[in-house]
Coordinates of C-alpha atoms and ligand atoms in Angstrom, one line a residue:
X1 CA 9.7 5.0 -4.3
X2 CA 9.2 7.6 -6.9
X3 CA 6.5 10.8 -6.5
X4 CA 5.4 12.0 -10.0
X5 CA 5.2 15.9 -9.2
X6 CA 8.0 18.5 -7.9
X7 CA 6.5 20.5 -4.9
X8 CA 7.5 23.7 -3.2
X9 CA 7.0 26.6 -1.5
X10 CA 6.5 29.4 -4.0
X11 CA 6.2 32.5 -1.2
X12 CA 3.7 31.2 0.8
X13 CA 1.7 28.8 -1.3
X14 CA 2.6 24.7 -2.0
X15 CA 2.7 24.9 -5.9
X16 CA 2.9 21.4 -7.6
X17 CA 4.4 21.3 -11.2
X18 CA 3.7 17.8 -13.4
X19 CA 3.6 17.9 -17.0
X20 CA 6.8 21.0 -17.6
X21 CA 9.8 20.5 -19.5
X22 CA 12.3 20.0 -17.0
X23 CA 15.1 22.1 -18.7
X24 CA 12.6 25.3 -17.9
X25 CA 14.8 27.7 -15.7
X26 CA 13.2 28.9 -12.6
X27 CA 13.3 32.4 -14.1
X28 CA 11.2 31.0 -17.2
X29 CA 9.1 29.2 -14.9
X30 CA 8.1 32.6 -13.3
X31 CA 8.1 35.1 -15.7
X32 CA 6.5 33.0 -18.6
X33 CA 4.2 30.6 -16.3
X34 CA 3.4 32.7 -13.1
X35 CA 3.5 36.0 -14.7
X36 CA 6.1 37.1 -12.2
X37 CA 7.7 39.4 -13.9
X38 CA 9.6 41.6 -11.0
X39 CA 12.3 39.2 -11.4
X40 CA 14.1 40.2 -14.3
X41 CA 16.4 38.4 -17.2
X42 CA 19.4 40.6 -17.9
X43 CA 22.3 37.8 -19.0
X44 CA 20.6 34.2 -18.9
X45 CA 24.1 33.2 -17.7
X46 CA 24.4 33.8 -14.0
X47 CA 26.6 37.0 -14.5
X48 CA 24.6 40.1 -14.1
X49 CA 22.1 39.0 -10.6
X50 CA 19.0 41.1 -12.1
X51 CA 17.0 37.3 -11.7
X52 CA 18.1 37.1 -8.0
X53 CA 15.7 35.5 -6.3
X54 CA 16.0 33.6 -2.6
X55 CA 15.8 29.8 -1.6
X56 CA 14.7 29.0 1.7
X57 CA 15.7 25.1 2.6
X58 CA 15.7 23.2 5.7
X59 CA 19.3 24.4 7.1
X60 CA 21.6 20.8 6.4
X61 CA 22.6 20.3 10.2
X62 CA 19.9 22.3 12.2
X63 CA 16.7 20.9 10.7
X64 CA 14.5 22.7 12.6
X65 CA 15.5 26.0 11.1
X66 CA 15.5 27.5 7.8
X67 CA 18.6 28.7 5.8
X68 CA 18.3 31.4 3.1
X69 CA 20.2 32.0 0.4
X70 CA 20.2 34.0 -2.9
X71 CA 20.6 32.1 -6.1
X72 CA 20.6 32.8 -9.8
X73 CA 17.1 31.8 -11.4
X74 CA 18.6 32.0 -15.1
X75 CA 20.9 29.3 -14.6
X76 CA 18.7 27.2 -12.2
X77 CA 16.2 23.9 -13.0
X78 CA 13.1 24.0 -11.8
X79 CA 13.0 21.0 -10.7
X80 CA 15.9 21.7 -8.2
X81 CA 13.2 23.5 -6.1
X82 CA 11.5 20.4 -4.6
X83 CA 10.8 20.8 -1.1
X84 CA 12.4 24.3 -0.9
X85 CA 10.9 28.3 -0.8
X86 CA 10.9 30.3 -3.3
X87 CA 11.0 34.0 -2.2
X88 CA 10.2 36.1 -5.3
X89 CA 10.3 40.2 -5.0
X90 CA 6.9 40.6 -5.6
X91 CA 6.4 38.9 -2.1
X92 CA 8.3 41.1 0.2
X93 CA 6.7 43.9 0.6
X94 CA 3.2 43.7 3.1
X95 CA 0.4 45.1 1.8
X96 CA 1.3 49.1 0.6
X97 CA 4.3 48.9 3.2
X98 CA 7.4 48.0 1.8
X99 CA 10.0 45.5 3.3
X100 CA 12.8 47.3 5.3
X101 CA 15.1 46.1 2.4
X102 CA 13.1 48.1 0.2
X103 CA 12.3 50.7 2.4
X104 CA 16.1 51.3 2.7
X105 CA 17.4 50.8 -0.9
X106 CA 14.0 54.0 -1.6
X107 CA 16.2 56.2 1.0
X108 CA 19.5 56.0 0.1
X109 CA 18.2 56.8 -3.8
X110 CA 19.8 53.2 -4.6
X111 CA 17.7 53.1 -8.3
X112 CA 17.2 55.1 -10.7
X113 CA 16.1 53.0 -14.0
X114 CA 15.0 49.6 -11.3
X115 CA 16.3 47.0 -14.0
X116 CA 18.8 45.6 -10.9
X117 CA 16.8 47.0 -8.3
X118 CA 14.8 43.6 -7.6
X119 CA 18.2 41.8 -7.7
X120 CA 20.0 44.2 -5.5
X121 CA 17.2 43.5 -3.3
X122 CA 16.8 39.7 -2.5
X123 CA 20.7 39.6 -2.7
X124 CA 20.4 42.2 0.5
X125 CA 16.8 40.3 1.6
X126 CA 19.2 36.9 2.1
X127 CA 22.1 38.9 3.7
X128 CA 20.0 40.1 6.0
X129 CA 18.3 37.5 7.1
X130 CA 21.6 35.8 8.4
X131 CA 23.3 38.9 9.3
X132 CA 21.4 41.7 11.1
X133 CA 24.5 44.2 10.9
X134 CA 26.6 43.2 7.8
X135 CA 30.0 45.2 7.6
X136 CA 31.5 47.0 4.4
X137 CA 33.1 43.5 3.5
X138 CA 30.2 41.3 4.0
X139 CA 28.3 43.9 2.0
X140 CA 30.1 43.9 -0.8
X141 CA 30.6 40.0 -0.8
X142 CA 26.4 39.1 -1.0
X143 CA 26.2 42.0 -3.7
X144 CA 29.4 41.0 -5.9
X145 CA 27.3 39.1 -8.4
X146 CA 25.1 41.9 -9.0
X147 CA 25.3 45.0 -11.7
X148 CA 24.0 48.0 -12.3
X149 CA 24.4 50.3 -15.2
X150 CA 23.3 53.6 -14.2
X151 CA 22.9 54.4 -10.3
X152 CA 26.0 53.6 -9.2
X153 CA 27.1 51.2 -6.2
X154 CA 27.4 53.9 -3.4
X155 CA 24.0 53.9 -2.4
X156 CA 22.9 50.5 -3.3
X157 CA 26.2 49.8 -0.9
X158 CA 25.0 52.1 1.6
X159 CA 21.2 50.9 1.6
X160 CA 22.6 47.7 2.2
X161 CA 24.8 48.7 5.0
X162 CA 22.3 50.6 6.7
X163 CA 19.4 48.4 6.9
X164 CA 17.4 48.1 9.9
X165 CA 17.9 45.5 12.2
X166 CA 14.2 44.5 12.1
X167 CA 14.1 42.9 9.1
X168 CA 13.7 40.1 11.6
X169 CA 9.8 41.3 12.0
X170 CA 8.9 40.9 8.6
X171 CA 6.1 38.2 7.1
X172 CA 8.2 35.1 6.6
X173 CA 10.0 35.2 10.5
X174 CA 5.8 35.6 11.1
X175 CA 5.4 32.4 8.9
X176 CA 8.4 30.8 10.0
X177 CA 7.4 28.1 12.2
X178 CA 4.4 27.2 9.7
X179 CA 7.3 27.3 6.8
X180 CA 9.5 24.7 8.7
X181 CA 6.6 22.5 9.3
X182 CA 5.4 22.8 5.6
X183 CA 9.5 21.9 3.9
X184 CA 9.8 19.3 6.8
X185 CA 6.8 17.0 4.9
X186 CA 7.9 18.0 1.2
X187 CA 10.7 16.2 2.3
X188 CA 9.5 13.4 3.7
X189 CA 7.7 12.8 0.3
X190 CA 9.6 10.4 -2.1
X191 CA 12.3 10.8 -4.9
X192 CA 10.5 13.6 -6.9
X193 CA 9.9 13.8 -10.8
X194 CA 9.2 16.1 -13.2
X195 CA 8.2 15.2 -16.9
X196 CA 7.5 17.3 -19.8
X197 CA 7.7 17.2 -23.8
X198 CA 9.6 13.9 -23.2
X199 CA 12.2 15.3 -21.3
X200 CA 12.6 13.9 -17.5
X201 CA 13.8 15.1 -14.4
X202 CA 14.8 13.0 -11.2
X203 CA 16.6 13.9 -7.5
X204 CA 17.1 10.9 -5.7
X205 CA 17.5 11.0 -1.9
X206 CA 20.3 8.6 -1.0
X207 CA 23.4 6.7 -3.3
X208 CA 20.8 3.8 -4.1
X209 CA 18.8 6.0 -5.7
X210 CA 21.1 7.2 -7.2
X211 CA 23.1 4.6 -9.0
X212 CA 19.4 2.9 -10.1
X213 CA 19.0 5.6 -12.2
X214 CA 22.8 6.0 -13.4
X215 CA 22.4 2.5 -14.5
X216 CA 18.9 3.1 -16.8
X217 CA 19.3 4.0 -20.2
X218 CA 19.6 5.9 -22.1
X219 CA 22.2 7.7 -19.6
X220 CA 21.1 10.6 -17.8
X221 CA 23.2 13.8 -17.1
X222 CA 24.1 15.1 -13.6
X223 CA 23.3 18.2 -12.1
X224 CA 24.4 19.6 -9.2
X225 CA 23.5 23.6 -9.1
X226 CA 23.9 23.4 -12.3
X227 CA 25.9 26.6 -12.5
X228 CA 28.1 25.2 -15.7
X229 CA 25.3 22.7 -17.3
X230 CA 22.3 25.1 -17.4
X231 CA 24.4 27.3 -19.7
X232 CA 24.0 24.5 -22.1
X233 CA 20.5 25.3 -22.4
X234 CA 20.6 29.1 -21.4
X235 CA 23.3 29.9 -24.1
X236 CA 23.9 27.0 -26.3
X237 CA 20.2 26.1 -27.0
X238 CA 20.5 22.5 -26.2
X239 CA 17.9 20.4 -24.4
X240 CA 18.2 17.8 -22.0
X241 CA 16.5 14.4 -21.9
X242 CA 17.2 13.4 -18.7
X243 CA 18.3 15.2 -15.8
X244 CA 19.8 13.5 -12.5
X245 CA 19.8 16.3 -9.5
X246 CA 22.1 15.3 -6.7
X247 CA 21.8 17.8 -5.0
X248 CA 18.9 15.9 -2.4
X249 CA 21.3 13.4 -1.7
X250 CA 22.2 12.8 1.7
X251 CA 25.9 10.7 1.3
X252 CA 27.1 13.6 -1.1
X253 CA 25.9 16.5 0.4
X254 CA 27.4 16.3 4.0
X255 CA 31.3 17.6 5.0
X256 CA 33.2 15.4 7.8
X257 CA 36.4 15.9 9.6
X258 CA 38.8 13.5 10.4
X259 CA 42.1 13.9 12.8
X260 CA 43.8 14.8 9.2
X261 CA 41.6 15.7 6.5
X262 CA 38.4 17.4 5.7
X263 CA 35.8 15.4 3.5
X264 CA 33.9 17.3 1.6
X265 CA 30.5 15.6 -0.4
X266 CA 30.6 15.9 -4.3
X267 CA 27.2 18.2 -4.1
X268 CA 27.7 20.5 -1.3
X269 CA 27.7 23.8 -2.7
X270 CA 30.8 26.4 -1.8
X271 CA 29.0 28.4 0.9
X272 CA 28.6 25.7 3.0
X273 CA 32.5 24.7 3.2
X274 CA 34.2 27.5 2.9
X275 CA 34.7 28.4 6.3
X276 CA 36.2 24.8 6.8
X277 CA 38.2 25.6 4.4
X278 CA 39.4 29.1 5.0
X279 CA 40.4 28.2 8.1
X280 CA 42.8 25.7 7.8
X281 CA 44.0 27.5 4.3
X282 CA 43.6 31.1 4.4
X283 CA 44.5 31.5 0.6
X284 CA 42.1 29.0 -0.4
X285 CA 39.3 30.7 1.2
X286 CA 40.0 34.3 -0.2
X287 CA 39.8 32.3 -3.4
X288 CA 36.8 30.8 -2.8
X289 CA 35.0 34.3 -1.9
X290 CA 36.0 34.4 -5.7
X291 CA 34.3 31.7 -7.6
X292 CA 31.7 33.7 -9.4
X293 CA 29.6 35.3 -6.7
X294 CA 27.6 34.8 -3.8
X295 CA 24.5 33.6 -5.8
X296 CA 26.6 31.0 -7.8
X297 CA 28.3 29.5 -4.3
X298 CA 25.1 28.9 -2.8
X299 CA 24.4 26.7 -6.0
X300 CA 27.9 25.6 -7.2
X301 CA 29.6 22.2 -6.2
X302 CA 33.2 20.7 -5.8
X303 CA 32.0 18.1 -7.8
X304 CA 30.5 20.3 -10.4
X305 CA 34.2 22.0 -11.0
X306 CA 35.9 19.2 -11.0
X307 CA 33.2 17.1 -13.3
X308 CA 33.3 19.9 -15.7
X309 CA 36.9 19.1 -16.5
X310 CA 37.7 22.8 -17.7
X311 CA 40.9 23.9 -17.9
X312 CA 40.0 27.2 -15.8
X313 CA 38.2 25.9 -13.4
X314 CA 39.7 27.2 -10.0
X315 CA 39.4 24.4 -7.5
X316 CA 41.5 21.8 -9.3
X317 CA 44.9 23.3 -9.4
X318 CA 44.4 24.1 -5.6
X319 CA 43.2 20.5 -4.4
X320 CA 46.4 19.0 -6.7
X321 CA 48.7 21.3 -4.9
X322 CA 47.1 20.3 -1.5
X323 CA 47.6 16.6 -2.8
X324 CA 43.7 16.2 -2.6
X325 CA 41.9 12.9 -3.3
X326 CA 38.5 12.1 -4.5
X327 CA 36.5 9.0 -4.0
X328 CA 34.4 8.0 -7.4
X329 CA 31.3 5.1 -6.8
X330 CA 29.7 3.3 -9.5
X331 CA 27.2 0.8 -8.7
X332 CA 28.1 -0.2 -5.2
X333 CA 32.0 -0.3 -5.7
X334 CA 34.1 2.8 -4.6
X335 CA 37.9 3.5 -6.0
X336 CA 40.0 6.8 -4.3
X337 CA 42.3 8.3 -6.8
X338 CA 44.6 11.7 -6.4
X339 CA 42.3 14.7 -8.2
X340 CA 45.7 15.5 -10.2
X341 CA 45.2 11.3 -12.0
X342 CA 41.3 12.5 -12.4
X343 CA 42.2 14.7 -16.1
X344 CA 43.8 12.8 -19.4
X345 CA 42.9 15.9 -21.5
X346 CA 41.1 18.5 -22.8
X347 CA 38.1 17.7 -20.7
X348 CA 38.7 14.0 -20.7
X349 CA 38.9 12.1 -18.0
X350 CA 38.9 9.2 -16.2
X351 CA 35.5 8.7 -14.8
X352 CA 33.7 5.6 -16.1
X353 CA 30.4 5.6 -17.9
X354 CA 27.2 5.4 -14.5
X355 CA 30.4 6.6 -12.3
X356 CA 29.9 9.6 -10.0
X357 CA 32.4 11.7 -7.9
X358 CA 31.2 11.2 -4.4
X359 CA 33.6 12.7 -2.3
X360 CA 36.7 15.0 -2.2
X361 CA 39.2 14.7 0.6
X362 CA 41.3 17.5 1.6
X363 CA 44.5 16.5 3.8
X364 CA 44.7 19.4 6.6
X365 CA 47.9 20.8 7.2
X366 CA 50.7 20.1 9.4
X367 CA 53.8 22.5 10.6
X368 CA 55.7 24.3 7.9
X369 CA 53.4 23.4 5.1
X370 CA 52.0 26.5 3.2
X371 CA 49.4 27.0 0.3
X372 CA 49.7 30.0 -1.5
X373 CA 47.0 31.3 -4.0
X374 CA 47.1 33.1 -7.1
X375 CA 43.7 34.2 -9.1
X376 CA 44.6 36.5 -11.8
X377 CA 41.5 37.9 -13.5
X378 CA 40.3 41.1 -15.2
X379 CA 37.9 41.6 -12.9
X380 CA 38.5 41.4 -9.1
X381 CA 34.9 39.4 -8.7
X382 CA 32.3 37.1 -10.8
X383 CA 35.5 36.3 -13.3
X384 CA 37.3 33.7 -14.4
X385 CA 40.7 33.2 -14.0
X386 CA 43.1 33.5 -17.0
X387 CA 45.8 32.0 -14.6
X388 CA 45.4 30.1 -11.4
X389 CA 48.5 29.2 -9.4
X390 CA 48.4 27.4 -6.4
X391 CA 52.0 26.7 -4.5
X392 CA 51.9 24.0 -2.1
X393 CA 55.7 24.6 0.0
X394 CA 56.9 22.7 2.9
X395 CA 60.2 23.4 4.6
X396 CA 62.2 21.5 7.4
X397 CA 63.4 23.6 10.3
X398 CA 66.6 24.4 7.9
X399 CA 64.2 26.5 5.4
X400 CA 64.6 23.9 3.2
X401 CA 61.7 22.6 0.7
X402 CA 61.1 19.1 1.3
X403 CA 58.1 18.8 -0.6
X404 CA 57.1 21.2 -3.3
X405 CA 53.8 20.8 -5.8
X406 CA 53.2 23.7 -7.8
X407 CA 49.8 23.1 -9.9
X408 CA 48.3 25.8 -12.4
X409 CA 45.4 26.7 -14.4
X410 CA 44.7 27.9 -17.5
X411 CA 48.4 27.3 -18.7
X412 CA 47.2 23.8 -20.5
X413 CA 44.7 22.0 -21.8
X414 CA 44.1 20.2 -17.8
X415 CA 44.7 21.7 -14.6
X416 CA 48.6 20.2 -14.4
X417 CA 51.7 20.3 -12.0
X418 CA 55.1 22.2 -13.3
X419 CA 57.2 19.0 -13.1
X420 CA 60.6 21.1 -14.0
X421 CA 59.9 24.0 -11.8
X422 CA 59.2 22.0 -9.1
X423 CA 62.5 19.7 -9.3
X424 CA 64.3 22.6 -9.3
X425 CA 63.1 24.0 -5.7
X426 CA 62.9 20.5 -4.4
X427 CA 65.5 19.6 -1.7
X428 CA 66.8 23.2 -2.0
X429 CA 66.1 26.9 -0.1
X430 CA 64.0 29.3 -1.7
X431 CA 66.4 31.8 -2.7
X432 CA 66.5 34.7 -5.3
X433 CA 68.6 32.2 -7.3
X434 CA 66.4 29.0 -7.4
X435 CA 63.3 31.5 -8.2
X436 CA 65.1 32.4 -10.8
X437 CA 66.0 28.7 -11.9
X438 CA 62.4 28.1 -11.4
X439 CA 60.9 30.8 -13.8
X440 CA 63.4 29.5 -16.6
X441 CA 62.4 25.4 -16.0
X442 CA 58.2 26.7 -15.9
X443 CA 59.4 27.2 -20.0
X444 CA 59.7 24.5 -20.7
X445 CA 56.7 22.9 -18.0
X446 CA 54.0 24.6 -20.0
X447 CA 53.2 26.4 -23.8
X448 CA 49.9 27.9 -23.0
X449 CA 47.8 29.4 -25.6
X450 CA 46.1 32.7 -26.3
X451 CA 42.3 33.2 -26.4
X452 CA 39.9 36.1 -25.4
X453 CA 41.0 36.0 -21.5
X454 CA 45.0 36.0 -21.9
X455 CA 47.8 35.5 -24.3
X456 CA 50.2 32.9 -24.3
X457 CA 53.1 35.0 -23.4
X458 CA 51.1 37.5 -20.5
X459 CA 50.2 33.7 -19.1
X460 CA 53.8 32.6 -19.1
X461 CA 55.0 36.0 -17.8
X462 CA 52.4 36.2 -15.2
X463 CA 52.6 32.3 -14.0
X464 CA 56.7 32.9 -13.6
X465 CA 56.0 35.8 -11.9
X466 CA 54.2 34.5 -9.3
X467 CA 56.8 32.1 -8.1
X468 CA 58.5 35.4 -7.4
X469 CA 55.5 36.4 -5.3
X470 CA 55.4 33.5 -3.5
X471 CA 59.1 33.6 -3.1
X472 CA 58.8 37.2 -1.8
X473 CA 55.8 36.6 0.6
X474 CA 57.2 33.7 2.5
X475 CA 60.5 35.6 3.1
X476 CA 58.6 38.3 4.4
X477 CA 55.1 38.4 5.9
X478 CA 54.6 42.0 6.4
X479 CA 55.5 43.2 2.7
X480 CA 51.5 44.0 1.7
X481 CA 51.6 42.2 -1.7
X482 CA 47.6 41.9 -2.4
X483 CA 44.7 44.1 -3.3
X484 CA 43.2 44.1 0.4
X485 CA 40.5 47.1 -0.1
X486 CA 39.3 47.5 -3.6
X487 CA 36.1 49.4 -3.2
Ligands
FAD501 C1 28.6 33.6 -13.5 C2 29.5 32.4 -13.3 C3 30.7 32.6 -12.7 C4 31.6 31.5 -12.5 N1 32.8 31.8 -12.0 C5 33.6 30.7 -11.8 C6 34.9 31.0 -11.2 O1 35.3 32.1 -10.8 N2 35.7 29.9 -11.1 C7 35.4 28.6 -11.4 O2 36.1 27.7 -11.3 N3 34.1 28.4 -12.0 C8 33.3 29.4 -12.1 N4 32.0 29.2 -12.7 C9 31.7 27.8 -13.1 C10 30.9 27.0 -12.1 O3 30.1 27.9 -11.2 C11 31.7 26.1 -11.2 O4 32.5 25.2 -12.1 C12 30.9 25.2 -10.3 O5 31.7 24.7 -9.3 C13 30.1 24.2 -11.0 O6 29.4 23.4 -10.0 P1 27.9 23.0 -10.3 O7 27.5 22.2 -9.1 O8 27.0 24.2 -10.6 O9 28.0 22.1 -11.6 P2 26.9 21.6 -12.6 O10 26.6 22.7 -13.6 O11 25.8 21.0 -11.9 O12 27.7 20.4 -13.3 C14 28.9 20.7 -14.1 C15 29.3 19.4 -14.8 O13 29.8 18.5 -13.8 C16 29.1 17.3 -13.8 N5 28.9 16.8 -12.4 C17 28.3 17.6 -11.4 N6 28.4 16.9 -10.3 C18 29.1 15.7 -10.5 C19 29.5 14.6 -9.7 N7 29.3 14.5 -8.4 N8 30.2 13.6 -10.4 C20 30.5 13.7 -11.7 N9 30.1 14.7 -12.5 C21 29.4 15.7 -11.9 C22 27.8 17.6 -14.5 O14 27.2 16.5 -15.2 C23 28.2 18.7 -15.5 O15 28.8 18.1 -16.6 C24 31.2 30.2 -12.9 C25 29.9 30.0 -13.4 C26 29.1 31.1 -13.6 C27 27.7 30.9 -14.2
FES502 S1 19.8 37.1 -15.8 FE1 21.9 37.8 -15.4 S2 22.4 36.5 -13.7 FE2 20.5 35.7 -14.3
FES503 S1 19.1 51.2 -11.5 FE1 19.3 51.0 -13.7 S2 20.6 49.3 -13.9 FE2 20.6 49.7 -11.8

C-alpha cells in the first residue's frame, strides 16, 4: 500500500506536501516555501549548523515518547520528514516571552551579529530536552557542529551550560501528549510518496517494500540521512529521479545483541549505537563523538559510510580491524561477507545491482583483545580524517600477539589492511624492535597520495607513527598520550 502525500508535524500543525520536487532540502522547503526564514543557509553542506533545526520522532524502543534531536536541514530531503516534527526557531518562543534557551543565550550576550544564533539555539533546544543539566563535555559535544564568526564560544558555551532546568515547562512538553497521539497515526499511514517535476520519492516501511521498489526501473538511489548524497544536489547541482529512504524501515533500523556480537541495522543513525559501541570499545566511541557533529549523527548511518565507498570514511578501517561482517539482501536472498571483501577499488565494490546492506555485525571482545583508534585531522571536530588507523592487538598471557589486523584510512584508494606490517608483529611481542620492523614493512604496505587534506609523505610518517603510539600506550596505561580537554 502506497499514500501519495508526505505528512508531518511542522511545529504544531499536520502539513501535507504532494506535488514538490523531492530533491527540495528541508531548509529550501522552509525558507523558499513557508517563508521561514529564522533558519538560516550559511554552507549548504552540513558544516557550519546555522540551518539547525530539531526532529521530534517517535523514540525507536519507547513508542510512547518522543525523541528529539537536532539535524542539518541543508543536507536533509524533505521527504525524510514523514510522520516526524519539525521544530523551527520561529516556534520556540510563547507569545513575546522567549524560550528559556533563548532567554539564556540574551543573558550571557551569546550574539552579537545573530547569523548562528538560531542554530546555536535548537542545537541547545535538543540538548536540553534530553538533558536538564548538560556538563562542560556534553555542552560542547551537541554544539560541535555549529560556528560562529564573531561572538565568540564562551558565552554561547556558558548560555548553554546554564540553562534553566525548566525548559521542561515549555509549549511542546504542554503539547506532548497530543504530539505522540498525532506521529503515532502518521505512522500508521502507508509507505509515503512524494512527486514533483518528475522526480519521485519513496520510504518503504519493512524489506518487502523495500526490495519492490529496488527491483522497478529505472533504479532508484538510496538514502539513508543522506548526509553524503544530499551534497550531490547541495554542491554538485545534480538532481535525483528517484529517491529510496530507508530510513522508515523497521528490519534495518533496529540494533540486537547476541552472546558475541552486536548487530547493528544498515539505517540506524550513529547516535543511537554509540553507546553500544563505546562501551565494549572505548576508542571506537571517542571516534564516533567525531564523525562530523552531533547534527550529522542523528542523520548519518553505518550503511551510509560504508555504501559511500570513500576512502576516508572513518568506520570502515575500524569494523575491518574488529573483523566486522555485514549481511547484504537482494530480493529475498541474504549473503554475509567480511566489511574488509566489501571494497575492489576506488569506490567500487562488490554490492550487486537492487542489493542493499542490511546489517553490520560487530564481534564483541574477549580477554586480551584491544582496539586502538587513531583520527588525525586538522580540526579536532566536524573534520575528516586525513589518516585513520585502527589497531586491532590480541596477546596470550606471554604478551605475545596472536592475532594482529591493522586497517587504515586514507593511505589508499579503499579502506585496506597493512599486510607486511602486520606479519611482522604477528606471533611476536610488541617491542621497541618489532615497532620498528613494523614502521619499515608499512613502506612498502601502502603509497598514499597527496591532496588538499595531507601529503603523501606526512600520511606515511603519521600512519608509522602511530604504531609507535599504540606500541607506547599498551606498554603503559598511565602515559597521557591524547588531547583529553581541548576547550
Ligand atoms: C559536515 C559533514 C561531516 C562529516 N564528517 C564525517 C567524518 O568525520 N567521518 C566520516 O566517515 N564521514 C563523515 N561525513 C560523511 C557522512 O556523514 C557519513 O559517511 C555518513 O555515515 C553517511 O551516512 P548517511 O546515512 O548520511 O548516507 P547517505 O548520504 O544516505 O548515503 C551515502 C551513500 O551510501 C548509499 N547507501 C546508504 N545506505 C545504504 C545501504 N543500506 N545499502 C547500500 N547503500 C547504501 C547511498 O545510496 C549513498 O550512495 C560527514 C558529512 C558531513 C556532511
Ligand atoms: S547551512 Fe551550513 S550546515 Fe546547513
Ligand atoms: S553572532 Fe555573528 S556569527 Fe555568531
Amino acid at each position: 500500500m502506497i499514500n501519495s502525500t508526505i505528512r508531518f508535524l511542522l511545529n504544531n500543525q499536520v502539513v501535507t506536501l504532494e506535488n514538490i520536487d523531492p530533491n527540495l532540502t528541508v531548509l529550501q522547503y522552509l525558507r523558499e516555501i513557508q517563508f521561514n526564514t529564522g533558519t538560516k543557509e550559511g554552507c549548504a553542506s552540513g558544516d557550519c549548523g546555522a540551518c539547525t533545526v530539531v526532529v521530534a520522532e517517535l523514540d525507536r524502543e519507547n513508542n510512547d515518547q518522543l525523541y528529539y534531536k537536532s539535524i542539518n536541514s541543508c543536507i536533509t530531503f524533505v521527504g525524510s520528514l514523514h510522520g516526524k516534527q519539525l521544530i523551527t526557531v520561529e516556534n520556540l518562543k510563547e507569545k513575546t516571552k522567549l524560550h528559556h534557551v533563548q532567554q539564556t543565550l540574551v543573558d550571557n550576550h551569546g550574539s552579537q551579529c545573530g547569523f548562528c544564533t538560531p542554530g546555536f539555539v535548537m542545537s541547545s533546544f535538543a540538548l536540553h530536552k534530553h538533558n536538564k543539566t548538560p556538563t562542560r563535555p556534553q555542552v560542547l559535544e551537541a554544539l560541535g557542529g555549529n560556528l560562529c564568526r564573531c561572538t565568540g564560544y564562551r558565552s554561547i558555551i556558558e548560555a548553554a551550560i546554564t540553562t534553566s532546568v525548566d525548559v521542561d515547562d515549555d509549549s511542546f512538553s504542554q503539547h506532548y501528549q497530543t504530539t505522540l497521539a498525532t506521529l503515532t497515526e502518521l505512522q500508521k499511514l502507508p509507505a509515503p510518496t512524494l512527486t514533483g517535476n518528475s522526480h519521485h520519492f519513496i520510504a518503504p516501511k519493512n524489506i518487502d517494500e523495500l526490495v519492490y521498489e529496488l527491483a522497478q526501473e529505472p533504479k532508484p538511489i538510496l538514502v539513508a540521512g543522506g548526509t553524503d548524497l544530499a551534497l550531490s544536489v547541495t554542491q554538485n547541482l545534480a538532481t535525483i529521479d528517484k529517491l529510496v529512504y530507508i530510513g522508515n524501515v523497521k528490519e534495518l533500523t533496529n540494533i540486537e545483541q547476541t552472546d558475541t556480537e552486536i548487530v547493528i541495522g544498515s539505517a540506524l543513525p550513529y547516535s543511537q549505537f554509540i553507546d553500544v559501541l563505546h562501551h565494549y570499545y572505548p576508542d571506537l566511541g571517542e571516534m564516533i563523538e567525531r564523525i562530523g557533529s552531533k547534527q550529522v549523527r542523528n542523520t548519518g548511518t553505518l550503511g551510509g559510510n560504508i555504501g559511500n565507498a570513500s576512502p576516508i570514511g572513518d568506520m570502515p578501517p575500524a569494523l575491518i580491524a574488529l573483523g566486522a561482517t555485514m549481511t547484504l539482501h537482494v530480493n529475498g536472498v541474504e549473503r554475509t561477507i567480511l566489511v574488509e571483501d566489501y571494497f575492489v577499488d576506488y569506490k567500487k565494490t562488490v554490492l550487486k545491482p537492487s542489493e542493499f546492506i542490511k546489517s553490520i555485525q560487530i564481534p564483541k571482545p574477549t580477554a586480551n583483545q584491544t582496539l586502538k583508534l587513531y583520527k588525525i585531522s586538522k580540526r579536532f571536530d566536524d573534520d575528516i580524517s586525513a589518516v585513520l588507523a585502527a589497531f586491532f592487538i590480541e596477546q596470550d598471557s606471554d604478551k605475545k600477539i596472536i592475532n594482529v589486523r591493522l586497517a587504515f584510512g586514507g593511505m589508499a584508494a579503499i579502506p585496506k589492511r597493512a599486510s607486511a606490517a602486520e606479519a611482522v608483529l604477528q606471533g611476536n611481542t610488541f617491542t621497541k624492535e618489532s615497532v620498528v620492523k613494523a614502521k619499515l614493512a608499512l613502506a612498502t604496505d601502502f603509497q598514499p597520495m597527496s591532496d588538499v587534506r595531507a601529503s603523501d609523505k606526512y600520511r606515511m610518517t603519521v600512519a608509522q607513527n602511530l604504531i609507535e603510539k599504540c606500541y607506547l600506550e599498551l606498554q603503559c596505561h598511565v602515559i597521557e598520550t591524547r588531547v583529553v580537554n581541548y576547550a
